[in-house]
């Protein structure tokens, strides 16, 4: 039976969800159980028997203030419904993922833009307070800080409207100004909430320097990304909608659909495709092995807003530590499973110790 056909613990159903410089435990696969390995370390110390002096990740991406309203159901056109709760949270895919890397044990620099307004002040304080280096986050006078209006149903599903604001001002020149920092990183993590020209420039710099490039292609692009960009991406992590847009497939719903989408992405030049399948987990499609199906975990979802960002951040940390793609995805699934049980974006992202404990209780069988 090929790895992509293996099933996990009988009788279990799953829901896919997908500080600083201290020495922390990493993960490895022992047989078919994925459990913490206390003998491995992070932060430039003895990863798979080699010394990795590139000890940080760079995230190029958005920073938004999330305005979150919780309701029993979203209103139909022309309808008004009474909400349950309203809160504001620091967010934006770039900022979320940078905070995720920091909370999960990696050093991280964020390149982005915010407005010279109260939301911008609050975002910078929150992001830096989480351990992210924000020296490369610029302030824009004539544009507001980006916002995201998020409607969360009581079951945890969400609908999001983003007003990009200052995020639209992230330019290739901003990336060029940080070229040395990107070239010396262990990994570059990018998304699609800032202009594609800036994303492409960052990917080019990282690729030419031999830095691992992880692309979380959200929000779903209006059209497929150019192959010239995808050829420089080491790992891409689309959800079902994003995979459909990027590959031209009518739909991506089943495991076989995900395998097909992953192979198409490999044909476009991507190194590894991790296609996320909602409640059915994720499928890893690479050039070195048969596709591998990885489940999520059975949890009660409260808010799925940051599940994908948590997954991307954890995957990046795993790759920085020397885990292979499958190991890193198992780690990412666990981190995302924790995040959906909490409200908010950055506030929901777990710490490394929380993920270690979760995996000790819920090892995944491959």
Short mmCIF file of C-alpha atoms in Angstrom, two decimals:
data_model
loop_
_atom_site.label_atom_id
_atom_site.label_comp_id
_atom_site.label_asym_id
_atom_site.label_seq_id
_atom_site.Cartn_x
_atom_site.Cartn_y
_atom_site.Cartn_z
CA UNK A 1 0.00 0.00 0.00
CA UNK A 2 1.48 3.35 -0.96
CA UNK A 3 1.88 5.96 1.80
CA UNK A 4 -0.89 8.10 0.31
CA UNK A 5 -3.38 5.28 0.92
CA UNK A 6 -2.51 4.63 4.54
CA UNK A 7 -5.19 5.39 7.05
CA UNK A 8 -4.69 6.51 10.60
CA UNK A 9 -5.92 5.20 13.94
CA UNK A 10 -9.10 3.21 13.37
CA UNK A 11 -12.25 4.88 14.60
CA UNK A 12 -10.72 8.37 14.81
CA UNK A 13 -12.01 11.23 12.73
CA UNK A 14 -9.89 14.25 12.14
CA UNK A 15 -10.30 17.95 11.45
CA UNK A 16 -7.47 19.45 9.37
CA UNK A 17 -6.46 22.75 10.24
CA UNK A 18 -4.79 23.16 7.86
CA UNK A 19 10.99 32.00 22.35
CA UNK A 20 13.52 33.70 20.80
CA UNK A 21 16.92 32.01 20.69
CA UNK A 22 16.56 29.49 23.48
CA UNK A 23 17.38 25.81 22.93
CA UNK A 24 14.21 23.82 22.31
CA UNK A 25 13.21 20.25 21.57
CA UNK A 26 12.58 19.23 17.99
CA UNK A 27 10.53 16.39 16.53
CA UNK A 28 11.27 13.25 14.57
CA UNK A 29 9.44 10.23 13.22
CA UNK A 30 10.20 7.02 15.13
CA UNK A 31 8.79 4.11 13.19
CA UNK A 32 5.28 5.25 12.42
CA UNK A 33 4.76 7.43 15.50
CA UNK A 34 5.65 11.12 15.43
CA UNK A 35 6.82 12.07 18.92
CA UNK A 36 9.11 14.64 20.59
CA UNK A 37 12.80 13.82 20.45
CA UNK A 38 14.65 15.42 23.37
CA UNK A 39 18.08 14.77 21.82
CA UNK A 40 17.69 17.24 18.95
CA UNK A 41 18.10 20.97 19.24
CA UNK A 42 17.28 24.21 17.45
CA UNK A 43 18.79 27.62 17.04
CA UNK A 44 21.93 26.70 15.14
CA UNK A 45 22.83 23.78 17.40
CA UNK A 46 23.29 20.26 16.04
CA UNK A 47 20.48 19.75 13.56
CA UNK A 48 20.86 16.33 11.90
CA UNK A 49 24.52 16.28 12.81
CA UNK A 50 25.44 19.55 11.15
CA UNK A 51 25.92 23.07 12.44
CA UNK A 52 23.43 25.50 10.89
CA UNK A 53 24.63 29.06 11.39
CA UNK A 54 21.63 30.57 9.58
CA UNK A 55 19.44 30.89 12.62
CA UNK A 56 16.45 32.92 11.53
CA UNK A 57 13.56 33.21 9.11
CA UNK A 58 12.43 36.24 7.12
CA UNK A 59 8.73 36.82 6.47
CA UNK A 60 7.66 39.24 3.74
CA UNK A 61 3.98 39.96 4.16
CA UNK A 62 1.01 41.84 5.51
CA UNK A 63 0.14 43.28 8.89
CA UNK A 64 -3.54 43.98 9.59
CA UNK A 65 -5.77 44.77 12.49
CA UNK A 66 -8.48 42.10 12.60
CA UNK A 67 -11.99 43.29 13.48
CA UNK A 68 -13.78 40.11 14.51
CA UNK A 69 -17.53 39.72 14.97
CA UNK A 70 -18.90 36.39 16.16
CA UNK A 71 -22.44 35.43 15.18
CA UNK A 72 -24.64 32.35 15.08
CA UNK A 73 -24.74 32.65 11.30
CA UNK A 74 -23.66 35.16 8.68
CA UNK A 75 -26.42 37.40 7.31
CA UNK A 76 -27.91 36.99 3.86
CA UNK A 77 -27.85 39.92 1.44
CA UNK A 78 -29.88 42.79 2.90
CA UNK A 79 -30.28 41.06 6.26
CA UNK A 80 -29.14 42.22 9.68
CA UNK A 81 -28.35 39.69 12.39
CA UNK A 82 -27.45 40.20 16.04
CA UNK A 83 -23.88 39.29 16.86
CA UNK A 84 -22.58 37.45 19.90
CA UNK A 85 -19.23 39.17 20.43
CA UNK A 86 -16.83 41.73 18.92
CA UNK A 87 -13.09 41.97 19.45
CA UNK A 88 -10.01 43.39 17.78
CA UNK A 89 -6.89 41.29 17.26
CA UNK A 90 -3.52 41.94 15.60
CA UNK A 91 -3.41 39.97 12.36
CA UNK A 92 -2.43 39.87 8.70
CA UNK A 93 -0.97 36.74 7.15
CA UNK A 94 2.59 38.03 7.23
CA UNK A 95 2.44 39.22 10.83
CA UNK A 96 0.60 36.10 11.96
CA UNK A 97 3.19 33.83 10.40
CA UNK A 98 6.10 35.84 11.77
CA UNK A 99 4.60 35.67 15.27
CA UNK A 100 4.02 31.97 14.73
CA UNK A 101 7.66 31.36 13.89
CA UNK A 102 8.73 33.27 17.01
CA UNK A 103 6.27 31.53 19.35
CA UNK A 104 7.27 28.14 17.97
CA UNK A 105 10.94 28.66 18.68
CA UNK A 106 12.51 30.49 15.74
CA UNK A 107 14.02 33.93 15.40
CA UNK A 108 12.11 35.94 12.79
CA UNK A 109 12.28 39.23 10.90
CA UNK A 110 9.20 40.80 9.29
CA UNK A 111 9.32 43.00 6.18
CA UNK A 112 6.10 44.97 5.66
CA UNK A 113 4.28 48.30 6.04
CA UNK A 114 1.73 49.80 8.44
CA UNK A 115 0.11 53.23 8.61
CA UNK A 116 1.02 56.04 10.97
CA UNK A 117 -2.12 55.48 13.01
CA UNK A 118 -3.31 53.85 16.21
CA UNK A 119 -3.75 50.46 14.57
CA UNK A 120 -0.16 50.64 13.30
CA UNK A 121 1.14 51.50 16.77
CA UNK A 122 -0.79 48.63 18.29
CA UNK A 123 0.36 46.13 15.67
CA UNK A 124 4.04 46.97 16.03
CA UNK A 125 3.82 46.73 19.81
CA UNK A 126 2.07 43.38 19.63
CA UNK A 127 4.31 41.85 16.97
CA UNK A 128 7.54 42.95 18.61
CA UNK A 129 6.19 41.86 21.98
CA UNK A 130 5.83 38.35 20.57
CA UNK A 131 9.53 38.30 19.74
CA UNK A 132 9.50 39.34 16.06
CA UNK A 133 12.14 41.78 14.79
CA UNK A 134 10.21 44.72 13.25
CA UNK A 135 13.00 47.07 12.17
CA UNK A 136 12.04 46.43 8.53
CA UNK A 137 8.35 47.26 9.01
CA UNK A 138 7.91 50.74 7.52
CA UNK A 139 5.38 53.43 8.45
CA UNK A 140 3.27 55.02 5.70
CA UNK A 141 1.87 58.56 6.11
CA UNK A 142 -0.81 58.57 3.43
CA UNK A 143 -2.31 55.09 3.82
CA UNK A 144 -4.10 53.48 6.74
CA UNK A 145 -2.94 50.31 8.41
CA UNK A 146 -4.52 47.30 6.73
CA UNK A 147 -7.64 45.87 8.31
CA UNK A 148 -9.55 42.60 8.03
CA UNK A 149 -13.25 42.42 8.84
CA UNK A 150 -13.90 38.85 9.96
CA UNK A 151 -17.27 37.22 10.53
CA UNK A 152 -16.96 34.06 12.61
CA UNK A 153 -19.92 31.68 12.86
CA UNK A 154 -20.54 29.91 16.15
CA UNK A 155 -19.21 26.68 14.60
CA UNK A 156 -15.84 28.34 13.96
CA UNK A 157 -16.00 28.88 10.19
CA UNK A 158 -15.11 32.37 9.03
CA UNK A 159 -15.58 34.83 6.17
CA UNK A 160 -13.05 37.62 5.72
CA UNK A 161 -12.92 40.97 3.89
CA UNK A 162 -9.46 42.57 3.74
CA UNK A 163 -8.71 46.26 3.11
CA UNK A 164 -4.99 46.19 2.38
CA UNK A 165 -4.12 49.84 3.05
CA UNK A 166 -0.41 50.25 3.78
CA UNK A 167 0.27 46.66 2.76
CA UNK A 168 -0.10 47.78 -0.87
CA UNK A 169 2.98 49.97 -0.35
CA UNK A 170 5.39 47.07 0.17
CA UNK A 171 7.71 47.48 -2.81
CA UNK A 172 10.58 45.55 -4.42
CA UNK A 173 12.84 48.37 -3.22
CA UNK A 174 11.90 47.55 0.38
CA UNK A 175 12.93 43.97 -0.27
CA UNK A 176 16.18 45.03 -1.94
CA UNK A 177 17.04 47.08 1.13
CA UNK A 178 16.91 43.85 3.14
CA UNK A 179 18.66 41.66 0.55
CA UNK A 180 21.62 40.81 2.78
CA UNK A 181 19.31 39.78 5.59
CA UNK A 182 17.25 37.56 3.28
CA UNK A 183 20.34 35.99 1.72
CA UNK A 184 21.67 34.99 5.14
CA UNK A 185 18.41 33.51 6.43
CA UNK A 186 17.56 29.85 6.96
CA UNK A 187 14.14 30.30 5.35
CA UNK A 188 11.95 32.84 3.58
CA UNK A 189 8.19 32.66 4.14
CA UNK A 190 5.87 34.64 1.85
CA UNK A 191 2.15 34.99 1.12
CA UNK A 192 0.02 37.01 -1.34
CA UNK A 193 -1.39 39.88 0.76
CA UNK A 194 1.32 42.31 -0.41
CA UNK A 195 2.12 43.17 -4.05
CA UNK A 196 3.33 40.22 -6.09
CA UNK A 197 6.28 42.28 -7.34
CA UNK A 198 7.67 42.46 -3.80
CA UNK A 199 6.99 38.78 -3.16
CA UNK A 200 8.70 37.78 -6.40
CA UNK A 201 11.76 39.89 -5.64
CA UNK A 202 12.12 38.36 -2.18
CA UNK A 203 11.77 34.85 -3.59
CA UNK A 204 14.39 35.59 -6.24
CA UNK A 205 16.90 36.87 -3.69
CA UNK A 206 16.36 33.88 -1.42
CA UNK A 207 16.48 31.35 -4.25
CA UNK A 208 19.73 32.73 -5.63
CA UNK A 209 21.26 32.53 -2.14
CA UNK A 210 20.14 28.94 -1.57
CA UNK A 211 17.65 29.93 1.14
CA UNK A 212 14.59 27.68 1.56
CA UNK A 213 11.49 29.38 0.12
CA UNK A 214 8.04 28.57 1.53
CA UNK A 215 5.01 30.09 -0.24
CA UNK A 216 1.61 30.11 1.44
CA UNK A 217 -0.43 31.22 -1.61
CA UNK A 218 -3.24 32.99 0.20
CA UNK A 219 -5.49 34.68 -0.37
CA UNK A 220 -6.26 32.74 -3.54
CA UNK A 221 -4.83 34.65 -6.50
CA UNK A 222 -7.14 35.89 -9.23
CA UNK A 223 -5.21 33.76 -11.72
CA UNK A 224 -2.41 31.17 -11.67
CA UNK A 225 0.99 32.38 -10.56
CA UNK A 226 3.75 32.49 -13.19
CA UNK A 227 5.86 29.36 -13.51
CA UNK A 228 8.94 31.58 -13.28
CA UNK A 229 7.97 32.28 -9.66
CA UNK A 230 6.90 28.74 -8.78
CA UNK A 231 10.20 27.35 -10.08
CA UNK A 232 11.95 29.18 -7.22
CA UNK A 233 9.62 27.85 -4.49
CA UNK A 234 10.80 24.93 -2.36
CA UNK A 235 7.49 24.28 -0.56
CA UNK A 236 4.00 25.58 -1.40
CA UNK A 237 1.03 25.16 0.97
CA UNK A 238 -2.28 25.83 -0.85
CA UNK A 239 -5.69 25.10 0.56
CA UNK A 240 -8.36 23.58 -1.66
CA UNK A 241 -9.44 26.81 -3.34
CA UNK A 242 -5.89 28.01 -3.83
CA UNK A 243 -4.84 24.65 -5.28
CA UNK A 244 -7.73 24.80 -7.73
CA UNK A 245 -6.80 28.31 -8.93
CA UNK A 246 -3.09 27.54 -9.19
CA UNK A 247 -3.54 24.30 -11.14
CA UNK A 248 -6.67 24.94 -13.19
CA UNK A 249 -8.44 21.93 -11.70
CA UNK A 250 -12.19 22.41 -11.41
CA UNK A 251 -12.16 21.35 -7.78
CA UNK A 252 -9.81 19.95 -5.18
CA UNK A 253 -11.79 18.01 -2.58
CA UNK A 254 -10.53 14.45 -2.22
CA UNK A 255 -7.15 12.96 -1.47
CA UNK A 256 -6.77 11.94 -5.11
CA UNK A 257 -7.65 15.51 -6.16
CA UNK A 258 -4.93 16.79 -3.86
CA UNK A 259 -2.39 14.38 -5.30
CA UNK A 260 -3.31 15.50 -8.81
CA UNK A 261 -3.03 19.16 -7.84
CA UNK A 262 0.30 18.54 -6.14
CA UNK A 263 1.71 16.83 -9.21
CA UNK A 264 0.62 19.72 -11.40
CA UNK A 265 2.39 22.14 -9.08
CA UNK A 266 5.53 20.01 -9.29
CA UNK A 267 5.25 20.14 -13.08
CA UNK A 268 5.27 23.93 -12.76
CA UNK A 269 8.57 23.73 -10.91
CA UNK A 270 7.67 23.68 -7.20
CA UNK A 271 9.88 21.45 -5.06
CA UNK A 272 7.17 20.10 -2.73
CA UNK A 273 3.42 20.74 -2.61
CA UNK A 274 1.49 20.45 0.65
CA UNK A 275 -2.20 20.52 -0.32
CA UNK A 276 -4.50 21.15 2.66
CA UNK A 277 -7.89 19.43 2.58
CA UNK A 278 -9.90 20.92 5.40
CA UNK A 279 -11.47 18.18 7.52
CA UNK A 280 -9.56 15.48 5.61
CA UNK A 281 -6.08 16.69 6.47
CA UNK A 282 -3.27 17.37 4.02
CA UNK A 283 -1.36 15.56 1.29
CA UNK A 284 2.38 15.99 0.77
CA UNK A 285 3.48 15.57 -2.84
CA UNK A 286 7.22 15.67 -3.46
CA UNK A 287 9.80 14.55 -5.96
CA UNK A 288 11.45 12.04 -3.64
CA UNK A 289 8.60 9.77 -2.48
CA UNK A 290 5.03 8.72 -3.13
CA UNK A 291 2.36 11.18 -1.92
CA UNK A 292 1.78 10.99 1.83
CA UNK A 293 -1.59 11.70 3.47
CA UNK A 294 -1.40 13.45 6.84
CA UNK A 295 -4.54 13.93 8.95
CA UNK A 296 -5.53 16.75 11.18
CA UNK A 297 -6.68 16.06 14.72
CA UNK A 298 -10.13 15.75 16.22
CA UNK A 299 -10.72 19.04 18.00
CA UNK A 300 -13.59 21.40 18.70
CA UNK A 301 -13.00 24.39 16.43
CA UNK A 302 -13.76 27.81 17.89
CA UNK A 303 -12.09 30.05 15.29
CA UNK A 304 -10.20 28.86 12.21
CA UNK A 305 -8.86 32.32 11.28
CA UNK A 306 -5.19 31.59 11.95
CA UNK A 307 -5.12 27.86 11.21
CA UNK A 308 -3.41 28.26 7.85
CA UNK A 309 -0.96 30.84 9.16
CA UNK A 310 -0.08 28.64 12.13
CA UNK A 311 0.43 25.70 9.77
CA UNK A 312 2.77 27.74 7.54
CA UNK A 313 4.77 29.06 10.49
CA UNK A 314 5.17 25.64 12.08
CA UNK A 315 6.13 24.09 8.76
CA UNK A 316 8.81 26.76 8.36
CA UNK A 317 10.18 26.12 11.84
CA UNK A 318 10.30 22.39 11.14
CA UNK A 319 12.16 22.94 7.88
CA UNK A 320 14.60 25.30 9.62
CA UNK A 321 15.31 22.55 12.15
CA UNK A 322 16.09 19.99 9.46
CA UNK A 323 12.86 17.98 9.52
CA UNK A 324 11.83 16.49 6.20
CA UNK A 325 8.64 17.69 4.53
CA UNK A 326 6.40 15.00 6.05
CA UNK A 327 7.80 15.42 9.56
CA UNK A 328 7.42 19.18 9.31
CA UNK A 329 3.80 18.80 8.16
CA UNK A 330 2.93 16.54 11.08
CA UNK A 331 4.35 19.19 13.40
CA UNK A 332 2.40 21.89 11.54
CA UNK A 333 -0.85 19.93 11.80
CA UNK A 334 -0.47 19.71 15.56
CA UNK A 335 0.21 23.43 15.91
CA UNK A 336 -2.81 24.29 13.77
CA UNK A 337 -5.02 21.90 15.74
CA UNK A 338 -4.26 23.84 18.88
CA UNK A 339 -4.83 27.23 17.23
CA UNK A 340 -8.40 26.57 16.09
CA UNK A 341 -9.50 25.90 19.65
CA UNK A 342 -8.89 29.56 20.56
CA UNK A 343 -10.27 32.90 19.32
CA UNK A 344 -8.21 35.41 17.40
CA UNK A 345 -5.24 35.16 15.09
CA UNK A 346 -1.88 35.68 16.78
CA UNK A 347 -3.36 35.03 20.21
CA UNK A 348 -4.41 31.56 19.09
CA UNK A 349 -0.96 30.45 17.90
CA UNK A 350 0.55 27.97 20.36
CA UNK A 351 3.98 28.01 21.92
CA UNK A 352 6.53 25.32 21.23
CA UNK A 353 5.98 23.67 24.60
CA UNK A 354 2.25 23.41 23.87
CA UNK A 355 2.90 21.66 20.57
CA UNK A 356 5.40 19.31 22.22
CA UNK A 357 2.81 18.38 24.82
CA UNK A 358 0.06 17.93 22.21
CA UNK A 359 2.20 15.60 20.11
CA UNK A 360 3.14 13.58 23.16
CA UNK A 361 -0.56 12.99 23.80
CA UNK A 362 -1.61 12.65 20.15
CA UNK A 363 1.21 11.11 18.06
CA UNK A 364 0.33 10.74 14.39
CA UNK A 365 0.56 7.36 12.69
CA UNK A 366 1.96 7.41 9.17
#
